[in-house]
Coordinates of C-alpha atoms in Angstrom, one line a residue:
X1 CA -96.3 84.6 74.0
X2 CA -97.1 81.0 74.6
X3 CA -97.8 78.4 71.2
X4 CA -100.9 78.1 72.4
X5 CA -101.6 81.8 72.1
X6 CA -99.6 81.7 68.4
X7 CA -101.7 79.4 67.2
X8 CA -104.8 80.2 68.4
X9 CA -104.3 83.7 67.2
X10 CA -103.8 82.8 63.9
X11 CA -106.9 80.8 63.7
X12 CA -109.1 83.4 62.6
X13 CA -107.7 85.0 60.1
X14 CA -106.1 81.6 58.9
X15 CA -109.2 80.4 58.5
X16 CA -111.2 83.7 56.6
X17 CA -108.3 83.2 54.6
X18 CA -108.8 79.8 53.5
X19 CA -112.3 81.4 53.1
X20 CA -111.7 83.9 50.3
X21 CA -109.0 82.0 48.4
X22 CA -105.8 83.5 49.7
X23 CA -104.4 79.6 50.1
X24 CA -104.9 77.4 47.2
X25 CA -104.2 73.4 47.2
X26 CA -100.6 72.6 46.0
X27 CA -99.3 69.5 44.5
X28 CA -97.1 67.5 46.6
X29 CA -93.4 68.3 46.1
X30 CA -93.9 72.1 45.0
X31 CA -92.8 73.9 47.8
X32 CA -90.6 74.0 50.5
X33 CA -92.1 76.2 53.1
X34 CA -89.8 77.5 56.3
X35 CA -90.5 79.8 59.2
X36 CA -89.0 81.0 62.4
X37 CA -86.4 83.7 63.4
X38 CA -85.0 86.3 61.3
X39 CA -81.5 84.5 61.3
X40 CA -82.3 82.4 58.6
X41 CA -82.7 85.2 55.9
X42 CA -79.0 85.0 56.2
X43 CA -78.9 82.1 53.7
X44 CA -81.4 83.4 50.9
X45 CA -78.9 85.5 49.7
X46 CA -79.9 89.4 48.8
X47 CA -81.8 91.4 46.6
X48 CA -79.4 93.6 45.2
X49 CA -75.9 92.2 45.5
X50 CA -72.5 94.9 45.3
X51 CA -69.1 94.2 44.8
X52 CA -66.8 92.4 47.6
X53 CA -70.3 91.8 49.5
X54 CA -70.6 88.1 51.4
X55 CA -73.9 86.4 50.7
X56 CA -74.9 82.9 49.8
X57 CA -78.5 81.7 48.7
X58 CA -79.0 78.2 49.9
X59 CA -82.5 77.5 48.2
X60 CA -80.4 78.9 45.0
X61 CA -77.2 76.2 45.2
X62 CA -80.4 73.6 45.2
X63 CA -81.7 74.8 41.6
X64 CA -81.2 72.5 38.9
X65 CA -78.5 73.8 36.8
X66 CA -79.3 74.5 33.5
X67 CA -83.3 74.7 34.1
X68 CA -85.2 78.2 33.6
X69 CA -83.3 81.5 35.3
X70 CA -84.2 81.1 39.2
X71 CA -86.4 83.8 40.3
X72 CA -86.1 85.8 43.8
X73 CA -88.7 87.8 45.2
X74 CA -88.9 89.9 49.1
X75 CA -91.8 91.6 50.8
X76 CA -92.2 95.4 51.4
X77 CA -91.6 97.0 54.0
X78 CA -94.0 97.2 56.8
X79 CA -96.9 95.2 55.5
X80 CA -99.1 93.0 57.8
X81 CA -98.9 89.4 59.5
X82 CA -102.0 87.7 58.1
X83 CA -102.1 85.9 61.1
X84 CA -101.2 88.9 63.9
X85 CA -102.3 92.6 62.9
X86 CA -100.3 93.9 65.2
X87 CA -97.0 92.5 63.4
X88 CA -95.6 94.9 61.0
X89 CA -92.9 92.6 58.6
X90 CA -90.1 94.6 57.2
X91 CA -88.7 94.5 53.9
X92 CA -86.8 91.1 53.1
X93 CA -88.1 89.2 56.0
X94 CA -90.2 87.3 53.5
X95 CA -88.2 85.5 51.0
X96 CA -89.3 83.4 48.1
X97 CA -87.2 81.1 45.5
X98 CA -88.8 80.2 42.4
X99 CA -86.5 77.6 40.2
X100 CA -86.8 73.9 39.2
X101 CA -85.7 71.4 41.5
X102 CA -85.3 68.2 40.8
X103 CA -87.1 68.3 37.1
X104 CA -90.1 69.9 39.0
X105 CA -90.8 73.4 37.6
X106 CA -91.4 76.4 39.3
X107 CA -90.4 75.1 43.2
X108 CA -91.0 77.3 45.1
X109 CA -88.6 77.8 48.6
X110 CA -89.9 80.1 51.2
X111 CA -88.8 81.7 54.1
X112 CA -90.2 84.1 56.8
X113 CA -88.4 85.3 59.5
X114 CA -89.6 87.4 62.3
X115 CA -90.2 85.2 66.0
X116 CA -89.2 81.3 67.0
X117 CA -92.0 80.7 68.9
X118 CA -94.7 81.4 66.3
X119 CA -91.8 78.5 64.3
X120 CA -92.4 76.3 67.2
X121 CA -96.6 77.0 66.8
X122 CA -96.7 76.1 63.0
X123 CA -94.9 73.0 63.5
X124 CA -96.6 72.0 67.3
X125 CA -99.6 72.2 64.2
X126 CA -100.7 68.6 62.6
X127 CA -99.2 68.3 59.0
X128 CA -101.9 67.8 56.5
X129 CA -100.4 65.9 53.1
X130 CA -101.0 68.4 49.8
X131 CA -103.6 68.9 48.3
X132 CA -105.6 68.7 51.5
X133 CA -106.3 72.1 53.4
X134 CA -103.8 72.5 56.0
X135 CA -104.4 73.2 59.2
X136 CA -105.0 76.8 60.3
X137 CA -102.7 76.8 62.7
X138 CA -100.0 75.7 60.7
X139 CA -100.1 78.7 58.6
X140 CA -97.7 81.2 58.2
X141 CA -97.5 84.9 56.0
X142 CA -95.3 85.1 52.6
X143 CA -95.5 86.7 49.8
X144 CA -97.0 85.9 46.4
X145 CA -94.1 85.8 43.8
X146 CA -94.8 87.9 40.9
X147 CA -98.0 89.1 42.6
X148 CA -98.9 92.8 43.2
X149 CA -95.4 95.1 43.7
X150 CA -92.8 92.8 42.4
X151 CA -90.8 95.0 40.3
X152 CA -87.2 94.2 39.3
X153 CA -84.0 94.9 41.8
X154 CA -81.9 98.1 41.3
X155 CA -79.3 97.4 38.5
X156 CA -81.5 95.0 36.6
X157 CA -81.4 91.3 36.0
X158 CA -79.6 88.9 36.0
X159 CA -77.8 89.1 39.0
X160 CA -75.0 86.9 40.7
X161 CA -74.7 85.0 43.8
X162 CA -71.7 85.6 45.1
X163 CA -71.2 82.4 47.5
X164 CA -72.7 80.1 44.7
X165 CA -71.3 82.1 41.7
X166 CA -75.2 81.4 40.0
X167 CA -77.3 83.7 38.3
X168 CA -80.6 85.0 39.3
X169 CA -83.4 87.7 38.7
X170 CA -83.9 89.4 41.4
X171 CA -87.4 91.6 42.6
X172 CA -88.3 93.5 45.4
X173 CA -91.0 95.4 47.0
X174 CA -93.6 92.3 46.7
X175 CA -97.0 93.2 49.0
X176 CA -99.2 90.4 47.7
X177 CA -99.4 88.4 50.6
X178 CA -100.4 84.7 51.0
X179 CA -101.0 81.9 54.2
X180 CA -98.9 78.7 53.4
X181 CA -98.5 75.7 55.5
X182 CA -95.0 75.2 57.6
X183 CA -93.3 72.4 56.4
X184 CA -90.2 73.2 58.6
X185 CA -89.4 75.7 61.1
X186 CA -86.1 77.6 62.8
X187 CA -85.4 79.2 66.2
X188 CA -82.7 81.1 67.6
X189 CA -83.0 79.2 70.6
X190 CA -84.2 75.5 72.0
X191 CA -88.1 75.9 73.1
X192 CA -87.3 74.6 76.6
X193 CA -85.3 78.2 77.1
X194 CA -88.5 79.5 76.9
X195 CA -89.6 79.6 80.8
X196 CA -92.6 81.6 82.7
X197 CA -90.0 84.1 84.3
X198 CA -89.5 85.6 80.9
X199 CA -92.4 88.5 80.7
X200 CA -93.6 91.7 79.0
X201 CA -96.7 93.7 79.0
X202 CA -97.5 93.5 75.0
X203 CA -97.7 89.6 74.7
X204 CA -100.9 87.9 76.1
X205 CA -100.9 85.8 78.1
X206 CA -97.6 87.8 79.4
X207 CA -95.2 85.2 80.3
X208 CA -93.4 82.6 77.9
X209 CA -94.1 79.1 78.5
X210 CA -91.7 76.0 77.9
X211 CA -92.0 74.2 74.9
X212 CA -91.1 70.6 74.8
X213 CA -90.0 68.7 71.7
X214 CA -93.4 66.6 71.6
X215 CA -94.5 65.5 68.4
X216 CA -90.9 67.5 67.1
X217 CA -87.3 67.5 67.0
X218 CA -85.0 70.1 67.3
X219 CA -81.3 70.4 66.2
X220 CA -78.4 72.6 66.3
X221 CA -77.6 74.4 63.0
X222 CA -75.4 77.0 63.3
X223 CA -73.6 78.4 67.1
X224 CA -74.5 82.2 67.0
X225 CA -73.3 85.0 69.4
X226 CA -74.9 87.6 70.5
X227 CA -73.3 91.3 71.5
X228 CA -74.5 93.5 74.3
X229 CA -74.8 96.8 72.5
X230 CA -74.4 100.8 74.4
X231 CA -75.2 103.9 72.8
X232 CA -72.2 106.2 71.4
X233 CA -72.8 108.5 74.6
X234 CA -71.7 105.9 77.1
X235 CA -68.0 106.1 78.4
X236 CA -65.8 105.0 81.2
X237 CA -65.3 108.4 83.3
X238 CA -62.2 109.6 84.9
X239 CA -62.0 108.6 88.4
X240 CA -60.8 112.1 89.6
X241 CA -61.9 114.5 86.1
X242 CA -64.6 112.7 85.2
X243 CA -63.6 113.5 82.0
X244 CA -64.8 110.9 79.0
X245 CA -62.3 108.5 79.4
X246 CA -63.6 105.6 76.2
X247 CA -65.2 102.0 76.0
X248 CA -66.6 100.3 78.7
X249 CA -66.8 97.0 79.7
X250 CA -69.8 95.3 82.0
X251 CA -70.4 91.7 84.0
X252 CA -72.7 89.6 83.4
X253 CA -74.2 90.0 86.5
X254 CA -73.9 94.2 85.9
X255 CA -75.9 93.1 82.8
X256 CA -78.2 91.4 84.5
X257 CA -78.8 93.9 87.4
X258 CA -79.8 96.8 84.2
X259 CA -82.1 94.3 83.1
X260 CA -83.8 93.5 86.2
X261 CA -84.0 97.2 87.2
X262 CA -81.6 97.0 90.2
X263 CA -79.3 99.5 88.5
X264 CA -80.8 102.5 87.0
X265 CA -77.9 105.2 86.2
X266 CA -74.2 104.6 84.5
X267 CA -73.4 106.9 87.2
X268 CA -73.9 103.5 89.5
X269 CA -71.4 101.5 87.9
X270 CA -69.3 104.3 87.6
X271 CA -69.8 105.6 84.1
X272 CA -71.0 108.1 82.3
X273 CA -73.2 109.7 79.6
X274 CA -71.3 112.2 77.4
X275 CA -72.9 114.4 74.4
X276 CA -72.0 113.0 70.5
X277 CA -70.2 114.3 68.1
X278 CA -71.3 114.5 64.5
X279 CA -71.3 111.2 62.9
X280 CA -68.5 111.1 60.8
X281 CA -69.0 110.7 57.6
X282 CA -72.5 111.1 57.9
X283 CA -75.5 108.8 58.2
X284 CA -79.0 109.8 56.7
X285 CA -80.4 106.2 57.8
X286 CA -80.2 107.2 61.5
X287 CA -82.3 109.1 63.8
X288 CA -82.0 112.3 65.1
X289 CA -79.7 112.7 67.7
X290 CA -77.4 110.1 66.5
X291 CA -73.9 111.0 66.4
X292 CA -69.9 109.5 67.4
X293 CA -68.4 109.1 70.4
X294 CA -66.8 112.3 71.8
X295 CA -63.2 111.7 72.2
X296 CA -61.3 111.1 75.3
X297 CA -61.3 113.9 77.3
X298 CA -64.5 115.3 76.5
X299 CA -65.9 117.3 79.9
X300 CA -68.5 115.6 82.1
X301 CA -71.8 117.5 81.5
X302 CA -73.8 117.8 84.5
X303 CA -77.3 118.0 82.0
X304 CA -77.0 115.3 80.2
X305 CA -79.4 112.7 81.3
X306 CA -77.3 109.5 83.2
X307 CA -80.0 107.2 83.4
X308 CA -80.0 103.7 81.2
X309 CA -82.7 103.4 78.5
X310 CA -82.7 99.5 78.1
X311 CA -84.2 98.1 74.4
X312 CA -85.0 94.4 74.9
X313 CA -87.3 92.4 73.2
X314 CA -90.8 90.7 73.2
X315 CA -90.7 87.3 74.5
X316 CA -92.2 85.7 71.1
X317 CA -88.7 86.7 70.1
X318 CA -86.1 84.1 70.1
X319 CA -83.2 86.5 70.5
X320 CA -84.8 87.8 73.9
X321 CA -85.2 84.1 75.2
X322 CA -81.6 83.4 74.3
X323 CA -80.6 86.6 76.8
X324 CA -82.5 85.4 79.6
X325 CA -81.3 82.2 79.2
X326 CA -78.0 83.2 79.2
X327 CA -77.5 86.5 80.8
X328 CA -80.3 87.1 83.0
X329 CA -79.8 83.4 85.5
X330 CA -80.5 84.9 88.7
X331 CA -82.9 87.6 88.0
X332 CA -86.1 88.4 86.3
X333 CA -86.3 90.9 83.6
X334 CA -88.4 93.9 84.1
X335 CA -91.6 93.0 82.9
X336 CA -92.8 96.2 81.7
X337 CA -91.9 99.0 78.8
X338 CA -93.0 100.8 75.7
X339 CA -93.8 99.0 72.9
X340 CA -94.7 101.3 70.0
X341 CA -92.7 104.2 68.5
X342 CA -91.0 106.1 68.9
X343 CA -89.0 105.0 71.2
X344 CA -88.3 108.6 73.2
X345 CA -90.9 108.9 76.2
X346 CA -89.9 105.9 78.4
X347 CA -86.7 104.5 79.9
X348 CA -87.6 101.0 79.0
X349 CA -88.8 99.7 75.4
X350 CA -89.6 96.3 74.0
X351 CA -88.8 96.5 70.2
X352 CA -90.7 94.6 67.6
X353 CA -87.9 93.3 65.6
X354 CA -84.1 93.1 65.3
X355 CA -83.9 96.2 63.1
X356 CA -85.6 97.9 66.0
X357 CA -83.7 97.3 68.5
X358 CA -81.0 98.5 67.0
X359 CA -82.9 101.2 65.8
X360 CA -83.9 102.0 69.8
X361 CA -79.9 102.9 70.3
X362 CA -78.9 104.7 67.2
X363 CA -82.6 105.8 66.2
X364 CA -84.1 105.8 62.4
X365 CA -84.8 108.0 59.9
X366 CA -87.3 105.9 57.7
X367 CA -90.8 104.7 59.1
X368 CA -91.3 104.2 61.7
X369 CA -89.7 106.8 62.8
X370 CA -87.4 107.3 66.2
X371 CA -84.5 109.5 67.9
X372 CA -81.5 108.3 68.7
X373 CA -80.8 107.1 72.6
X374 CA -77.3 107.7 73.3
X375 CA -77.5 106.4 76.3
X376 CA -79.1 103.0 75.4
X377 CA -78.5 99.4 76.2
X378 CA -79.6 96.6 73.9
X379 CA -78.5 93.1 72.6
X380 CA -78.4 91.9 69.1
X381 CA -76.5 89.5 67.7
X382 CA -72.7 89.9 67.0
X383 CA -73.0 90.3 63.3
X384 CA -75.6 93.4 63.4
X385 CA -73.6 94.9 66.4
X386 CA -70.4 94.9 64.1
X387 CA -69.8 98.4 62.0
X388 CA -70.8 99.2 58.4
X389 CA -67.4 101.6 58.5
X390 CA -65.5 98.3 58.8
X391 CA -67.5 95.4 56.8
X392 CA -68.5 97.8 53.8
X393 CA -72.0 98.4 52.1
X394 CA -74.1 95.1 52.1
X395 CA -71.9 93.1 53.9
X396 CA -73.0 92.9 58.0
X397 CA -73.0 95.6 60.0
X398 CA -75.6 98.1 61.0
X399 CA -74.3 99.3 63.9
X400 CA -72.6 103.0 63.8
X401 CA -74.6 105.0 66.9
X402 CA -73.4 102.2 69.4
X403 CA -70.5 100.0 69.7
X404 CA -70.1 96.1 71.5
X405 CA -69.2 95.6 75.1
X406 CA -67.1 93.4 76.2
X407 CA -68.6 91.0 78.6
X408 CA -66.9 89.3 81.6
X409 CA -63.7 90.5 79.6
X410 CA -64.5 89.2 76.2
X411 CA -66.2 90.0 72.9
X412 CA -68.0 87.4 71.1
X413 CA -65.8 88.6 67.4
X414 CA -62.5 90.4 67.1
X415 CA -64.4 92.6 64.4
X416 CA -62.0 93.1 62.3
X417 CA -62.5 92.2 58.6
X418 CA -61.2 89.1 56.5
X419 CA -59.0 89.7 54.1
X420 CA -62.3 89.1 51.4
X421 CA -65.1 90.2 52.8
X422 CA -66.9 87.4 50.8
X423 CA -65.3 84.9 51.6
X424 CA -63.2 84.6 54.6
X425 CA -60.5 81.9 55.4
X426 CA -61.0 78.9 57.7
X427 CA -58.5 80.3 60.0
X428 CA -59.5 84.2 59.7
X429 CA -63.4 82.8 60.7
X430 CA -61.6 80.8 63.9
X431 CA -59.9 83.9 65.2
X432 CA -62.7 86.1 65.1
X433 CA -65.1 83.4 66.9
X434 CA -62.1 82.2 69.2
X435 CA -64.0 83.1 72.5
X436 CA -67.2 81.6 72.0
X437 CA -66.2 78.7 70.0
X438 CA -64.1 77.6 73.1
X439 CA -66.5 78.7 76.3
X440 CA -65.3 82.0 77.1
X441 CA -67.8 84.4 75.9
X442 CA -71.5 83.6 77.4
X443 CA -73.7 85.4 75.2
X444 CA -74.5 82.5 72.3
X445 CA -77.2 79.9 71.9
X446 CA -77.8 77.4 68.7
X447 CA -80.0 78.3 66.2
X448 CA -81.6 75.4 65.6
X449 CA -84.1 73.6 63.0
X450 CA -87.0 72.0 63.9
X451 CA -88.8 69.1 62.5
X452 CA -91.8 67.2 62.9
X453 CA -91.4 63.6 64.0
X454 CA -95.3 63.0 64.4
X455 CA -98.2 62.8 61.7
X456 CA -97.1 61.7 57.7
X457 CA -93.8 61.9 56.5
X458 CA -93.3 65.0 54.7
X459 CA -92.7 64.7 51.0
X460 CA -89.7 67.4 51.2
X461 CA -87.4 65.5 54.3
X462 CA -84.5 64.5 52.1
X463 CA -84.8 68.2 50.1
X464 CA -84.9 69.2 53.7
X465 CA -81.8 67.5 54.9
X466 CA -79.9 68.8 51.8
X467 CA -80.9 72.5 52.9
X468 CA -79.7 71.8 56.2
X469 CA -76.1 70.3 55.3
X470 CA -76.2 73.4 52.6
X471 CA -75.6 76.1 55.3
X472 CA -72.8 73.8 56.5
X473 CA -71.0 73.6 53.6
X474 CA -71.5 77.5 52.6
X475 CA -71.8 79.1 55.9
X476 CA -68.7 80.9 55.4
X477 CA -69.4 82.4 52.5
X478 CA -72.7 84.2 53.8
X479 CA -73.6 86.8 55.4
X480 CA -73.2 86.3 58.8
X481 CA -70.4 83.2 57.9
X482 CA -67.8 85.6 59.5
X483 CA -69.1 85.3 62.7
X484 CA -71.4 82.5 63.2
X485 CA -70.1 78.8 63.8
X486 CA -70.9 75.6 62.0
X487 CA -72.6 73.3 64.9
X488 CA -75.0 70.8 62.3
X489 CA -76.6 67.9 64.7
X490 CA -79.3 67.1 62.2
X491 CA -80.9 63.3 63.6
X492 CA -79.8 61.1 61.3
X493 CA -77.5 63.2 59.4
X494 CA -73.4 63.7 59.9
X495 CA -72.0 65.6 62.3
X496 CA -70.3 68.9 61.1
X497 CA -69.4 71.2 63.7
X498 CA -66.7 73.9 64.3
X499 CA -67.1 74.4 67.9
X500 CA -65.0 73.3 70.8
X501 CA -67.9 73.0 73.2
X502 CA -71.7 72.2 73.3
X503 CA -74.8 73.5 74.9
X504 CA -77.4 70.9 76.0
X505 CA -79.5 73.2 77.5
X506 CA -79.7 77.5 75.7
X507 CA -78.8 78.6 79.6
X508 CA -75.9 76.0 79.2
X509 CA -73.4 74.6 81.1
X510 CA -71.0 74.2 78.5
X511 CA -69.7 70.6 77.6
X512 CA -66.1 70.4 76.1
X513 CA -65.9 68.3 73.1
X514 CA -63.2 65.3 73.4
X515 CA -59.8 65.4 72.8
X516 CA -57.3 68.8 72.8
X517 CA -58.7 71.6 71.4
X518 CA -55.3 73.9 70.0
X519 CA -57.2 76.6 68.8
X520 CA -58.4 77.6 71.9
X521 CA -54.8 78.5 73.2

């Protein structure tokens, strides 16, 4: 889905909105208001946090210390996109901070995550200075904090950050929703990745378009991999048994010729689809269906279905422009698939949002509902590909009816855990990234900010900046810190990167950094 299209979408009911008093004029300075891709709920810390789990809040380490106790708040699951009916938000994808910040009481920091380019829409949108009436098209879905649902986290209140060591209360289940103007904006990928090659049937008009960094800026944040992800039921097969003979490995051009629909069967590049076992210990969360990988050894079954069910993603999603970018150079994806749930009539799907792709592999028990696809294919990104078995409750992982594939030979984290889970050492973080950080694994993009540069200064810039070189500094000690890589290229701000190479372009090539790089050996 093009900008244009965002935008224009979310003009209507923007603008009834406005109409019956959803948006109210704000002072200048109240809020700081954020929207993009779902990556960045990664650094408003979590609802409910348990013992050893890794999470940092960045709006929290901005609180005044010493003000009132800072409030958190997260949507409900599954309510609707003021701006696009057809978006179902799930729960914690709408984030708001409530503290005092800089003397000012009650500052409010908000994030929504769901797709880049509806980021790239609100801010391509003219800023309008508080207390005017923004524009519609700058207006993006959150939640009201202490509105309708809000009830207090599991446990009770307070609660503690663990990367920040701060206390909070902490409340869920908010369905109050609101329209607020975008102040700033994130993106798993550069909008120039964006191209008119990249299509699907659901988005309209169906093909992405470019977007240029007119009137914006855009900047590297963090380096984040992505995994290419198979169902449990997917095996290397004997050559002479064809007995289940374990984990496979693909190309990037095998990867590319599933996703362009030149390739159709494992059987084609000579694996195979073998029945589950019972998930062990069990998993109520996934669908039916779901289950282990059979061990080594296990008979081929002639009646089990061979064919490859592939789970991409729409192309408002910044995570599917990053593949195409990346994996998909020489060939088109198919521009066709299934949309809706559940996903279990179709061999290709297009799921919604991240937790659905992963739950079109391993399936999901909870609304909406869906079987498992054991024979699946799908890409996430590295941390949600990783296993709950081996990162613990809370911590990242949601991945137990599938498993990573190496691609070209490498994975884009060892996936083993740091000694604390909470926070990992400098040298514990470099060994786990090792492959992308030094060019070696494709699959990875920037996630990147993205500013206005036209129109009146925004009042919030240098609260802004400090947000920014907050994930820096406590990256680690997040949720996805283990496996994502400091790359901070803010405009005018220092440089704090942890990666050997660069990406001008999301498709690349790679540029080394200067001087020797040891770690890479």
């Amino acid at each position: 889905m093009s900008p244009k299209l965002i935008t224009g979408r979310g003009r209507v009911a923007a603008a009834a909105a406005i109409a019956v008093g959803l948006l109210t004029p704000y002072a200048a300075q109240a809020d700081l208001n954020i929207v993009g891709s779902t990556h960045g709920q990664n650094y408003q810390g979590v609802a409910n946090p348990v013992a050893g789990q890794a999470a940092a809040s960045i709006p929290l380490s901005l609180c005044d210390a010493g003000g009132p106790m800072p409030e958190r708040y997260q949507n409900q699951g599954n309510i609707t996109d003021l701006t696009d009916a057809n978006i179902l938000i799930p729960a914690g994808n709408i984030v708001v901070w409530r503290c005092t910040v800089g003397g000012v009481p009650n500052f409010a920091f908000r994030y929504t995550g769901g797709f880049s380019a509806k980021g790239y829409g609100n801010i391509k949108a003219p800023y309008v200075l508080p207390p005017g009436t923004p524009n519609a098209a700058a207006l993006f879905t959150t939640i009201v904090p202490g509105g309708t649902g809000c009830t207090a986290a599991t446990g009770g209140n307070p609660k503690t950050d663990p990367g920040t060591g701060r206390q909070y209360n902490s409340f869920q289940s908010c369905s109050q929703k609101e329209l607020v103007q975008a102040d700033f904006a994130t993106s798993d990928t550069k909008g120039t990745a964006f191209t008119n090659t990249m299509c699907d049937p659901q988005t309209v008009p169906s093909c992405a378009s470019p977007i240029s960094d007119t009137g914006i800026v855009s900047f590297p944040i963090t380096a984040t991999p992505f995994a290419m992800i198979v169902g449990n039921g997917v095996q290397k097969c004997d050559p002479v048994t064809q007995a289940a003979a374990g984990k496979i490995t693909l190309t990037r051009l095998q990867v590319e010729a599933i996703f362009s629909g030149q390739v159709s069967s494992w059987n084609q590049l000579g694996y195979c689809v073998y029945p589950v076992q019972a998930l062990s210990p069990p998993d109520g969360a996934l669908g039916a269906g779901a289950g282990d990988m059979s061990p080594i050894g296990t008979p081929f079954n002639g009646s089990i279905d061979q064919s490859i069910v592939t789970c991409s993603r729409p192309v408002t999603a910044g995570t599917r422009i990053a593949f195409d970018a990346t994996m998909m150079k020489d060939a088109a994806e198919v521009s066709y698939g299934t949309y809706t749930f559940p996903f279990n009539t179709d061999i290709n799907y297009l799921a919604p949002t991240v937790a659905d792709g992963l739950a079109c592999v391993q399936g999901r028990a909870a609304a909406p509902t869906t079987p498992a696809n054991n024979n699946a294919i799908t890409y996430n990104r590295a941390d949600e590909s990783a296993s709950p078995l081996v990162f613990g409750t809370g911590n990242v992982g949601r991945m137990r009816g599938g498993y990573p594939v190496p691609v070209d030979g490498a994975l884009p984290s060892n996936y083993l855990a740091p000694a604390v889970l909470a926070n990992p050492t400098s040298a514990e973080r470099a060994v786990s990234q090792k492959e992308f950080r030094c060019g070696r694994y494709p699959f990875w993009s920037d996630w990147v900010g993205i500013q206005r540069t036209s129109g009146p200064a925004n009042p919030n810039q240098a609260l802004w900046n400090q947000y920014v070189a907050a994930i820096g500094t406590l990256l680690p000690k997040t949720t996805t810190g283990y496996f994502w890589a400091r790359n901070v290229r803010q405009p005018g701000q220092p440089v704090n990167t942890e990666m050997s190479v660069t990406k001008g372009e999301t498709k690349g090539p790679i540029n080394f950094e200067p001087g020797d790089h040891p770690a890479c050996r």
